[in-house]
């Protein structure tokens, strides 16, 4: 199996600081996961995909083989995934496809893929700065590539040309509304309950589809207005006053009369409404509203997704008929566990007829825990194999729980079996943000459980199972608000004998992004803790990323590698922080740990990261299981990956970048070792593989402004047309 390696740089500071071991990781799904709760021996085909909560769906032919694959964007953490369609007729069947993730730009709020230029390749439309940005799909067989073609769409509002406004909470309809061949846009106006129609003038002005020039035709398309809910749709409305702002819009022809009807989702309701267009392509007029779509003569289940549903129209089961996918579109609210509804189209694409098929599309094939995930490797049943527990933020918005996946494989080839979603009946405590940790707190030879939660308190669950081989843990709540230890909020405890006195202590993270150390001053069988930290701000660690948030949500994981204690920390930004030199030469706890990296393996997939570390394939390198706010987990196998700052690829390549490292300079230069007679396109990728800067037909004699780039490692990729000319590694510092 090919490895798609996430490279870790040994930064140039190696020359001036004593850095610890540098690790590299690559994503994999090579560990089998079986769900034995919902169905017997159900192998999860997308187990390690990271979960879904508030998702948006588009089609894309990722490898240009004629079969449409799936692009999924999740508003939680602005994550995305590309899933390869296995192409089985009349069957929903996808597999993970990480190979081309780095080719997609980093984006946020909402994303739709549509083909605006008629070349058969779907382009990217996404929210940006109160409007829409567009990336053209310029992929060729073997190379996936997008180029920024419009950083901001504009429309003529008469008398001014302004940014084509779209609210970050809404999803517009990007569709050929007037059926002239190019893509138009329907969107709710600013502080308005009425829909604006922005007509694309590409056909009128140029006779083709490849331009994106818009004019506002009307601010009251369809002559209707939306009030406080989808049950309050006013027909024939003049839209003279501002009303409820915004909804998600899907424009499709539901009845085969060759004009676009609407399916609307609203921020104030769980339903979606069907609005029939009784007009035509030149004059739309909504004349019928069904607020409980789809009803299908009462033979199907209408949409009911707690809050702010959004709908997407695409073929996901390879029957050449577009189906309906519906997801909750309001992060922080509503359903996150069974939050993707699929309606199978039993009609045709031209005249669809939707029948409810499932409420957990793709989620049924994932390790899916609702919202949030806090993974922990531990031996659940005393058989010498590492099992997996995963706490979460919440199921169904009500309470957090701890799931357990038992390892029924081997030490070198685990197989995980999901056997319980509420180990220890933690869910009955009605707490959220359940972060578990395991260790022997009472000296009886088995592992007990402590969980953190939203209030900042921690709670102790004693393991009452017999201390015998192959005996599954039985956790019983023994002490709430354990010794009154309390973090500011969102406590994340870790059990460890940090001072090496033979008694397990507690290190606790939390929302502030720091760690506190609580020493066990009791005995191995009768622990005792003060509610006041023994060491506040342990190691001077900090997971607050000021460019992201004032909160850090530090989640610690200590592990030993080559006899040395190391520390990984999850964070609100999703980065994984790495610290070392926990002890001095006399095994005393250091006042300041050595910072190695702000993003381990340059891997980040979502927000509110939590990691657990173990050697899952017995190759002596630490492996990661990575949780995120989306409610799933990713699997990363480790390998040593320290590299220098020499240029990537062929050492004899024709270019160098300087100064490298930049040493706080805002301009760098690329020098050709040989004369270059043509301009090149330059794409700059950050350490997570996201494109962060594009330079079209760039003359390399000019300097490149890097002021907006944060410190770190970057790859400068240089292309001429579809030909890769060079790759250069660069470090800004």
XYZ file of C-alpha atoms in Angstrom:
733
model
C 0.000 0.000 0.000
C 1.329 3.395 -0.975
C 2.031 5.735 1.911
C 0.986 9.367 1.692
C 3.508 10.792 4.101
C 2.992 13.893 6.180
C 6.512 15.267 6.391
C 7.948 16.653 9.599
C 10.806 19.109 9.258
C 13.790 19.198 11.587
C 13.659 22.977 11.712
C 16.758 25.043 11.216
C 16.628 25.840 14.935
C 18.261 22.458 15.434
C 21.494 24.351 15.095
C 20.733 26.599 18.047
C 18.364 24.598 20.253
C 18.400 21.113 21.685
C 15.392 19.602 19.965
C 14.069 16.171 20.793
C 13.010 13.322 18.566
C 11.132 14.509 15.491
C 8.352 12.232 14.273
C 6.595 11.779 10.972
C 3.220 10.207 10.319
C 1.125 9.014 7.402
C -2.615 8.392 7.268
C -3.836 4.860 6.894
C -6.984 2.794 7.282
C -5.166 -0.520 7.540
C -6.625 -1.396 10.966
C -10.008 -3.098 10.632
C -12.902 -1.846 12.755
C -16.058 -3.885 13.315
C -19.339 -2.571 14.711
C -20.997 -5.237 16.842
C -23.639 -2.973 18.348
C -25.924 -2.003 15.485
C -25.243 -5.159 13.471
C -23.127 -8.259 13.884
C -19.631 -8.229 12.393
C -20.254 -5.107 10.324
C -16.850 -4.008 9.024
C -16.695 -0.220 8.810
C -15.331 0.720 5.376
C -14.630 4.349 6.340
C -13.740 3.778 9.987
C -10.802 6.204 10.165
C -12.365 9.112 8.259
C -12.793 11.547 11.140
C -16.578 11.612 11.488
C -19.249 13.950 10.133
C -21.417 16.503 11.871
C -22.539 19.432 9.698
C -21.708 18.288 6.205
C -22.009 19.555 2.647
C -21.782 17.266 -0.371
C -20.634 17.721 -3.960
C -19.612 15.494 -6.838
C -16.155 15.511 -8.401
C -14.377 13.130 -10.748
C -11.142 13.086 -8.810
C -9.193 10.860 -11.219
C -11.089 11.732 -14.430
C -12.153 8.117 -14.954
C -15.745 9.011 -15.749
C -17.122 7.968 -12.342
C -18.204 10.763 -10.019
C -16.524 10.685 -6.635
C -17.571 12.562 -3.518
C -16.286 15.756 -1.922
C -17.540 16.271 1.634
C -17.052 19.514 3.535
C -17.828 19.701 7.245
C -18.458 23.082 8.814
C -17.078 21.798 12.120
C -13.403 22.673 11.909
C -13.663 23.408 8.164
C -12.646 19.840 7.419
C -13.060 18.126 4.089
C -12.652 14.638 2.738
C -12.489 13.168 -0.745
C -14.050 9.732 -1.113
C -13.431 7.516 -4.128
C -16.554 5.995 -5.636
C -16.135 2.247 -6.050
C -18.529 2.474 -8.996
C -20.802 -0.443 -8.062
C -24.169 -0.045 -9.848
C -27.142 0.724 -7.577
C -24.870 0.689 -4.538
C -23.512 3.297 -2.136
C -19.839 2.335 -1.859
C -16.916 4.672 -1.200
C -13.357 4.395 0.075
C -10.924 6.868 1.593
C -8.855 8.848 -0.893
C -6.188 11.000 0.759
C -3.725 11.141 -2.127
C -4.981 14.438 -3.527
C -6.037 16.235 -0.344
C -3.133 18.669 -0.621
C -4.379 19.766 -4.045
C -7.540 21.297 -2.600
C -7.430 24.847 -1.227
C -8.174 25.620 2.396
C -11.698 27.020 2.629
C -14.432 27.780 5.129
C -18.131 28.140 6.043
C -19.685 26.494 2.946
C -18.443 24.805 -0.237
C -20.192 23.783 -3.460
C -18.565 22.133 -6.474
C -20.143 23.055 -9.808
C -18.835 23.173 -13.397
C -19.015 26.844 -14.369
C -17.018 26.715 -17.617
C -18.542 23.601 -19.180
C -15.329 21.575 -19.381
C -16.835 18.618 -17.499
C -14.783 19.236 -14.341
C -16.468 20.629 -11.252
C -14.958 23.831 -9.914
C -14.959 25.071 -6.318
C -17.269 27.811 -5.059
C -16.890 28.714 -1.399
C -17.666 31.417 1.116
C -15.172 34.223 1.453
C -15.402 37.615 3.146
C -19.138 38.118 2.779
C -19.288 36.576 -0.663
C -17.935 33.865 -2.931
C -14.496 32.778 -4.148
C -14.038 30.473 -7.135
C -11.245 28.000 -7.906
C -11.078 26.597 -11.415
C -10.501 22.856 -11.756
C -7.493 22.540 -14.067
C -6.832 18.864 -13.342
C -5.423 16.534 -15.978
C -5.182 12.742 -15.723
C -2.720 11.980 -12.945
C -2.673 15.526 -11.526
C -5.406 17.179 -9.439
C -5.056 20.932 -9.443
C -7.125 24.046 -8.796
C -6.245 27.641 -9.505
C -7.848 30.692 -7.932
C -9.806 32.361 -10.721
C -11.992 34.758 -8.718
C -10.994 35.745 -5.201
C -14.336 37.537 -4.941
C -17.415 37.444 -7.162
C -19.018 40.799 -7.948
C -22.439 41.723 -9.276
C -23.886 44.885 -10.777
C -26.450 46.140 -8.247
C -27.342 49.264 -10.264
C -25.810 51.765 -10.054
C -22.816 50.130 -8.339
C -20.828 46.956 -8.843
C -20.486 45.359 -5.425
C -19.421 42.104 -3.822
C -22.093 39.489 -4.524
C -23.264 39.097 -0.959
C -23.807 35.731 0.710
C -24.140 35.302 4.459
C -21.587 32.929 6.031
C -24.463 31.051 7.670
C -26.337 30.478 4.403
C -25.738 28.272 1.389
C -26.721 29.857 -1.953
C -28.031 28.057 -5.021
C -25.431 27.991 -7.791
C -27.367 26.721 -10.770
C -28.476 27.600 -14.296
C -31.658 29.377 -13.211
C -32.623 30.791 -16.619
C -31.459 27.698 -18.551
C -29.162 29.630 -20.885
C -26.155 27.397 -20.209
C -24.188 29.323 -17.582
C -24.392 29.241 -13.789
C -26.474 31.877 -12.005
C -26.804 32.492 -8.270
C -29.793 32.692 -5.938
C -29.077 34.034 -2.472
C -30.939 35.770 0.320
C -30.219 39.486 0.408
C -28.608 41.304 3.304
C -31.161 41.559 6.159
C -33.889 40.340 3.847
C -36.298 37.429 3.731
C -36.394 37.552 -0.062
C -34.198 35.868 -2.658
C -31.945 37.787 -5.037
C -31.371 36.537 -8.586
C -27.867 37.263 -9.883
C -27.775 36.453 -13.580
C -24.540 35.260 -15.169
C -23.832 37.270 -18.331
C -21.251 34.886 -19.759
C -23.480 33.658 -22.584
C -24.834 37.112 -23.355
C -21.452 38.839 -23.416
C -19.142 36.124 -24.734
C -21.231 33.279 -26.123
C -19.722 30.739 -23.695
C -19.917 29.646 -20.056
C -16.413 30.435 -18.847
C -16.894 33.957 -17.470
C -18.302 34.892 -14.093
C -19.926 38.290 -14.622
C -23.162 38.888 -12.744
C -25.963 41.414 -12.603
C -28.737 41.622 -10.009
C -31.938 41.044 -11.980
C -34.305 41.150 -9.008
C -34.173 41.209 -5.214
C -37.460 39.306 -5.048
C -37.078 36.220 -7.229
C -40.212 34.088 -7.074
C -42.270 36.850 -5.410
C -42.186 35.309 -1.955
C -40.698 36.104 1.418
C -39.615 33.992 4.334
C -40.757 34.993 7.789
C -39.707 33.572 11.129
C -39.870 29.980 9.889
C -40.531 27.836 6.844
C -44.145 27.645 7.975
C -44.288 31.413 7.411
C -43.782 31.804 3.653
C -45.570 34.812 2.191
C -46.570 34.502 -1.473
C -46.877 37.477 -3.800
C -44.871 39.543 -1.334
C -43.377 42.870 -2.411
C -40.442 42.460 -0.010
C -40.541 46.110 0.970
C -39.260 45.520 4.496
C -36.547 43.421 6.015
C -37.562 40.073 7.452
C -35.955 36.912 8.730
C -32.448 36.663 7.278
C -31.351 33.707 5.300
C -31.714 30.058 4.575
C -30.038 27.306 2.641
C -31.245 27.097 -0.954
C -31.351 24.147 -3.334
C -32.646 24.967 -6.827
C -33.910 21.937 -8.772
C -36.691 21.198 -11.239
C -39.014 19.023 -9.184
C -41.863 18.618 -11.686
C -40.238 18.530 -15.112
C -41.648 21.880 -16.314
C -38.183 23.227 -17.207
C -37.853 25.881 -14.533
C -36.242 25.803 -11.112
C -38.197 25.165 -7.948
C -36.673 25.610 -4.499
C -35.987 23.473 -1.454
C -35.303 25.694 1.560
C -33.840 25.043 4.988
C -34.221 27.619 7.742
C -32.108 28.586 10.756
C -35.172 28.444 12.963
C -36.518 24.995 12.140
C -35.829 21.314 11.658
C -37.807 20.913 8.448
C -37.268 21.841 4.803
C -39.869 23.413 2.545
C -40.615 22.815 -1.128
C -41.524 25.955 -3.081
C -43.054 25.294 -6.500
C -42.260 27.741 -9.256
C -45.466 28.391 -11.179
C -43.729 30.802 -13.498
C -41.021 30.095 -16.044
C -37.332 30.777 -16.725
C -37.939 34.446 -17.478
C -40.326 35.205 -14.606
C -40.377 33.070 -11.468
C -43.401 33.024 -9.208
C -43.790 30.679 -6.247
C -47.406 29.487 -6.144
C -47.308 26.519 -3.756
C -45.451 25.733 -0.543
C -45.039 22.362 1.165
C -43.389 23.040 4.566
C -42.807 19.335 5.251
C -40.755 18.223 2.276
C -40.622 15.527 1.016
C -43.990 13.933 1.733
C -44.294 11.668 -1.324
C -48.025 11.181 -0.755
C -47.246 10.484 2.906
C -45.272 7.348 2.008
C -41.913 8.713 3.092
C -40.455 10.488 6.114
C -40.275 14.301 5.881
C -36.992 15.952 6.822
C -36.599 16.518 10.567
C -33.019 17.394 11.458
C -33.302 19.449 14.648
C -32.062 22.747 13.208
C -31.095 24.436 9.921
C -31.143 21.590 7.411
C -29.388 21.898 4.056
C -30.000 19.748 0.959
C -27.738 18.547 -1.850
C -28.728 16.879 -5.133
C -26.326 14.273 -6.529
C -26.150 10.609 -7.497
C -24.562 8.637 -4.660
C -25.685 5.085 -5.489
C -24.630 4.831 -9.156
C -28.092 4.462 -10.669
C -27.802 7.550 -12.913
C -30.471 9.358 -10.879
C -29.641 12.175 -8.507
C -30.517 11.508 -4.885
C -31.169 13.943 -2.044
C -28.745 14.308 0.872
C -29.730 16.415 3.867
C -27.486 17.519 6.714
C -27.672 19.754 9.778
C -26.025 23.046 8.824
C -25.662 24.763 12.202
C -22.406 23.976 14.067
C -22.882 23.931 17.805
C -26.558 23.030 17.522
C -28.665 20.044 16.630
C -28.024 16.469 15.652
C -24.442 15.315 15.040
C -24.630 11.526 15.384
C -27.234 10.544 12.808
C -27.088 13.835 10.996
C -26.888 12.944 7.295
C -30.180 11.805 5.795
C -30.303 10.129 2.382
C -33.393 10.038 0.202
C -33.223 7.652 -2.752
C -34.633 9.007 -5.995
C -37.240 6.501 -7.169
C -38.268 8.819 -9.981
C -35.862 10.389 -12.478
C -33.352 13.195 -12.324
C -35.737 15.354 -14.390
C -38.787 14.523 -12.238
C -37.436 13.286 -8.899
C -39.431 11.338 -6.346
C -37.624 10.988 -3.029
C -38.001 8.096 -0.622
C -36.282 8.050 2.765
C -33.427 5.531 2.858
C -31.306 6.239 5.955
C -30.399 8.869 8.543
C -26.673 8.077 8.808
C -25.290 8.258 5.265
C -21.497 7.544 5.405
C -21.643 7.844 9.209
C -22.740 4.205 9.429
C -19.346 3.266 7.935
C -17.290 5.417 10.337
C -16.270 5.453 13.945
C -18.926 8.089 14.611
C -19.419 9.537 18.078
C -21.682 12.501 17.517
C -19.729 15.610 18.454
C -16.091 15.496 19.561
C -13.780 12.587 20.291
C -11.171 11.959 22.990
C -9.374 8.692 22.098
C -7.380 6.726 24.693
C -5.424 3.493 24.202
C -5.570 1.163 27.211
C -5.933 -2.539 28.020
C -9.652 -2.899 28.631
C -9.757 -6.642 29.319
C -6.271 -7.477 30.651
C -5.236 -9.553 27.640
C -2.058 -7.607 26.869
C -3.535 -5.911 23.777
C -4.196 -2.204 23.427
C -7.920 -1.522 23.260
C -9.432 1.854 22.458
C -11.751 4.029 24.516
C -13.196 7.204 23.041
C -14.982 9.892 25.019
C -17.029 12.520 23.248
C -18.574 15.939 23.681
C -22.142 14.791 23.287
C -24.577 12.425 21.613
C -27.812 14.045 20.467
C -26.887 17.268 22.261
C -27.708 15.694 25.627
C -24.714 13.999 27.240
C -21.240 12.652 26.658
C -20.287 9.004 26.912
C -17.266 6.713 26.603
C -17.266 4.131 23.822
C -14.989 1.110 23.940
C -13.505 -0.771 21.012
C -11.976 -4.100 22.036
C -8.860 -5.324 20.232
C -9.681 -8.807 18.917
C -6.606 -8.901 16.692
C -2.977 -9.086 17.757
C -0.196 -6.858 19.065
C 1.154 -6.153 15.584
C -2.177 -6.191 13.731
C -5.045 -4.902 15.856
C -8.666 -5.407 14.897
C -11.072 -3.198 16.817
C -14.583 -4.276 17.714
C -17.049 -1.634 18.909
C -18.841 -3.304 21.803
C -20.177 -0.497 24.004
C -20.989 3.180 23.488
C -21.441 3.996 27.178
C -18.765 2.233 29.183
C -19.247 2.786 32.906
C -22.679 4.340 32.231
C -20.998 7.736 32.095
C -23.962 8.982 30.048
C -26.231 8.756 33.075
C -24.195 11.493 34.746
C -25.485 13.998 32.131
C -22.103 15.646 31.595
C -20.533 16.777 28.324
C -17.014 16.894 26.903
C -16.141 13.570 28.499
C -12.354 13.122 28.404
C -11.286 9.761 29.925
C -7.922 8.633 31.267
C -6.916 5.294 32.799
C -4.521 4.177 35.531
C -4.363 2.255 38.786
C -5.424 4.779 41.410
C -6.100 2.365 44.296
C -3.177 -0.028 43.994
C -5.235 -3.141 43.292
C -3.493 -3.995 40.038
C -6.113 -2.898 37.506
C -6.830 0.355 35.674
C -9.406 2.779 37.011
C -10.960 5.627 35.036
C -11.054 9.372 35.627
C -13.049 11.615 33.312
C -12.927 15.341 32.781
C -15.882 17.397 31.591
C -17.228 20.834 30.737
C -17.427 22.282 34.269
C -13.724 21.627 34.883
C -14.246 19.025 37.607
C -12.983 15.452 37.261
C -14.811 12.269 38.338
C -13.416 8.936 39.515
C -14.677 5.531 38.347
C -13.256 2.522 40.175
C -12.645 -0.683 38.249
C -14.468 -3.355 40.220
C -13.756 -6.277 37.868
C -11.735 -9.278 39.110
C -7.999 -8.742 38.701
C -7.546 -11.758 36.476
C -6.405 -12.244 32.876
C -9.015 -11.562 30.173
C -11.305 -9.853 32.659
C -13.153 -6.882 31.073
C -13.113 -3.676 33.100
C -16.231 -2.769 35.077
C -16.232 0.902 35.981
C -18.379 2.258 38.781
C -18.709 5.949 39.675
C -17.090 6.258 43.103
C -16.359 9.960 43.475
C -17.835 12.958 41.702
C -15.713 16.102 41.814
C -12.711 13.970 42.750
C -10.814 15.744 45.568
C -12.447 18.961 44.273
C -9.817 19.201 41.550
C -11.150 21.738 39.081
C -9.796 23.415 35.988
C -11.212 26.638 34.618
C -13.410 24.499 32.324
C -13.183 21.564 29.906
C -10.877 19.497 32.119
C -8.775 16.833 30.384
C -6.963 14.690 32.975
C -4.046 12.325 32.381
C -2.952 9.747 34.968
C 0.840 9.455 35.281
C 3.417 8.973 38.020
C 5.168 12.180 37.014
C 7.464 12.498 40.033
C 8.339 8.785 39.861
C 7.564 8.018 43.503
C 5.473 4.921 42.792
C 2.083 6.688 43.070
C -0.046 7.838 40.181
C -0.469 11.602 39.932
C -2.776 13.679 37.719
C -1.853 16.178 35.031
C -4.827 18.162 33.784
C -5.385 20.378 30.776
C -8.312 22.616 30.002
C -9.753 25.498 28.051
C -6.954 27.920 28.981
C -4.429 25.833 27.040
C -2.033 25.131 29.917
C -1.379 22.140 32.204
C -1.615 21.783 35.973
C 0.118 19.051 37.984
C -1.559 17.474 41.016
C 0.784 15.329 43.116
C -0.549 12.240 44.879
C 0.487 12.804 48.501
C -1.262 9.699 49.777
C -0.237 6.080 49.391
C -0.400 3.702 46.411
C -3.663 2.239 47.787
C -5.148 5.407 49.333
C -4.469 8.398 47.071
C -4.746 11.959 48.317
C -4.752 15.174 46.337
C -5.024 18.843 47.070
C -7.463 20.817 44.953
C -4.675 23.365 44.509
C -2.162 22.372 41.808
C 1.238 21.265 43.043
C 2.679 22.925 39.944
C 0.599 25.446 38.043
C 1.380 25.945 34.362
C 3.388 22.725 34.242
C 6.367 22.963 31.902
C 5.224 26.399 30.722
C 3.331 24.716 27.883
C 0.679 26.632 25.983
C -1.652 25.525 23.191
C -3.305 28.883 22.549
C -2.914 29.897 18.906
C -3.581 33.679 18.949
C -4.307 33.603 15.229
C -7.118 31.146 15.887
C -8.644 31.739 19.312
C -7.932 32.932 22.830
C -8.739 29.417 24.070
C -6.308 26.501 23.980
C -8.221 23.365 25.083
C -5.011 21.529 25.980
C -5.359 17.735 26.001
C -2.184 15.965 27.233
C -0.731 12.621 26.268
C 2.595 11.567 27.818
C 4.466 8.645 26.272
C 7.915 7.122 26.405
C 10.031 6.756 23.270
C 13.555 5.321 23.383
C 13.507 5.619 27.164
C 12.608 9.311 27.154
C 9.326 10.855 28.260
C 7.656 12.950 25.556
C 4.478 15.030 25.581
C 1.913 15.548 22.821
C -0.884 18.052 23.360
C -4.141 18.371 21.470
C -5.521 21.870 21.070
C -8.456 24.014 20.012
C -6.790 24.928 16.719
C -6.427 21.225 15.881
C -2.639 21.330 16.018
C -0.706 18.713 17.963
C 1.975 20.313 20.105
C 5.150 18.395 20.968
C 7.282 18.998 24.091
C 10.274 17.106 25.410
C 12.925 17.396 28.171
C 10.309 16.787 30.866
C 13.058 15.994 33.401
C 16.502 17.343 34.121
C 19.529 15.069 34.485
C 18.475 14.163 38.032
C 14.922 13.214 37.045
C 13.468 16.366 38.541
C 10.500 17.900 36.728
C 11.730 20.751 34.564
C 10.119 24.175 35.058
C 10.075 24.670 31.283
C 9.657 21.796 28.844
C 11.419 22.062 25.506
C 9.069 22.935 22.661
C 9.781 20.761 19.633
C 6.916 21.465 17.277
C 3.668 23.366 17.173
C 2.108 20.839 14.833
C 3.327 17.270 15.057
C 3.756 15.652 11.691
C 2.311 18.842 10.237
C -0.987 17.029 10.615
C -4.181 18.888 11.397
C -7.693 17.717 10.559
C -10.349 19.805 12.192
C -10.445 21.515 15.575
C -10.343 20.434 19.240
C -7.744 17.755 18.539
C -7.054 14.965 21.021
C -4.421 12.293 20.447
C -3.456 8.980 21.937
C -0.096 7.353 21.223
C 0.958 3.712 20.971
C 3.040 1.398 18.818
C 0.159 -0.289 17.013
C 2.214 -2.110 14.365
C 5.282 -2.948 16.514
C 7.763 -1.044 14.316
C 9.151 0.909 17.325
C 7.708 4.209 16.076
C 4.805 5.862 17.881
C 1.475 5.747 16.071
C -1.363 8.230 16.556
C -5.101 8.054 16.825
C -6.372 11.593 16.328
C -9.768 12.819 17.500
C -11.523 16.019 16.502
C -14.709 17.981 17.115
C -16.352 16.262 14.132
C -16.881 13.173 16.283
C -14.597 10.677 14.552
C -10.966 9.582 14.607
C -8.069 9.359 12.165
C -5.328 6.715 12.236
C -1.720 7.696 11.577
C 1.225 5.328 11.547
C 4.539 6.806 12.594
C 8.005 6.825 11.165
C 11.150 8.871 11.650
C 11.018 11.834 9.300
C 13.611 14.436 10.214
C 14.672 16.425 7.160
C 16.746 19.485 6.505
C 15.918 22.552 4.453
C 17.542 21.446 1.221
C 15.350 21.681 -1.860
C 12.854 18.866 -2.316
C 13.344 16.356 -5.082
C 16.349 16.329 -7.405
C 19.387 18.041 -5.789
C 20.466 19.109 -9.264
C 17.225 20.944 -9.994
C 17.474 24.312 -11.689
C 16.199 26.584 -8.884
C 17.040 27.749 -5.367
C 15.030 29.927 -2.990
C 16.736 32.501 -0.782
C 17.135 33.639 1.916
C 16.203 30.265 3.348
C 15.354 30.370 6.261
C 13.932 33.870 5.851
C 14.922 35.292 9.271
C 11.964 37.701 9.487
C 12.338 39.038 5.949
C 9.102 39.706 4.089
C 10.451 39.055 0.605
C 12.211 35.998 -0.798
C 13.572 35.274 -4.254
C 13.802 32.282 -6.547
C 16.991 32.044 -8.573
C 17.361 29.950 -11.698
C 20.687 28.151 -12.030
C 20.095 28.197 -15.757
C 18.459 30.833 -17.932
C 14.661 30.660 -17.821
C 12.789 32.028 -20.836
C 9.205 31.506 -19.665
C 7.035 32.543 -16.704
C 5.878 29.895 -14.221
C 2.865 29.371 -11.991
C 3.859 29.071 -8.320
C 1.711 27.370 -5.683
C 2.804 27.644 -2.048
C 1.665 24.837 0.249
C 1.749 25.040 4.020
C 2.831 22.221 6.318
C -0.657 20.703 6.300
C -0.575 20.471 2.514
C -3.021 23.338 1.960
C -2.409 25.836 -0.842
C -1.903 29.232 0.824
C -0.546 31.382 -2.007
C -0.862 31.360 -5.795
C 1.245 33.323 -8.285
C 0.017 33.140 -11.882
C 2.597 33.410 -14.717
C 5.176 34.743 -12.306
C 8.441 36.305 -13.427
C 10.983 34.830 -11.026
C 13.156 37.939 -11.259
C 10.605 39.583 -8.966
C 10.589 39.132 -5.215
C 7.841 37.077 -3.560
C 6.046 38.764 -0.665
C 5.648 36.323 2.232
C 4.453 38.799 4.849
C 1.057 37.093 5.264
C 2.598 33.649 5.848
C 3.025 32.533 9.439
C 6.277 30.985 10.599
C 6.842 27.409 9.496
C 7.760 25.076 6.652
C 6.396 25.585 3.129
C 6.700 23.920 -0.242
C 6.996 26.148 -3.326
C 5.703 24.189 -6.319
C 6.588 25.637 -9.729
C 4.655 24.676 -12.867
C 4.691 25.604 -16.527
C 1.274 24.709 -17.903
C 0.621 21.175 -16.653
C 4.299 20.370 -16.206
C 5.865 20.315 -12.747
C 9.121 22.245 -13.064
C 10.411 22.202 -9.499
C 9.613 21.870 -5.806
C 11.444 23.944 -3.218
C 11.332 23.649 0.576
C 11.310 26.936 2.430
C 11.215 27.919 6.104
C 9.878 31.246 7.276
C 11.148 32.254 10.682
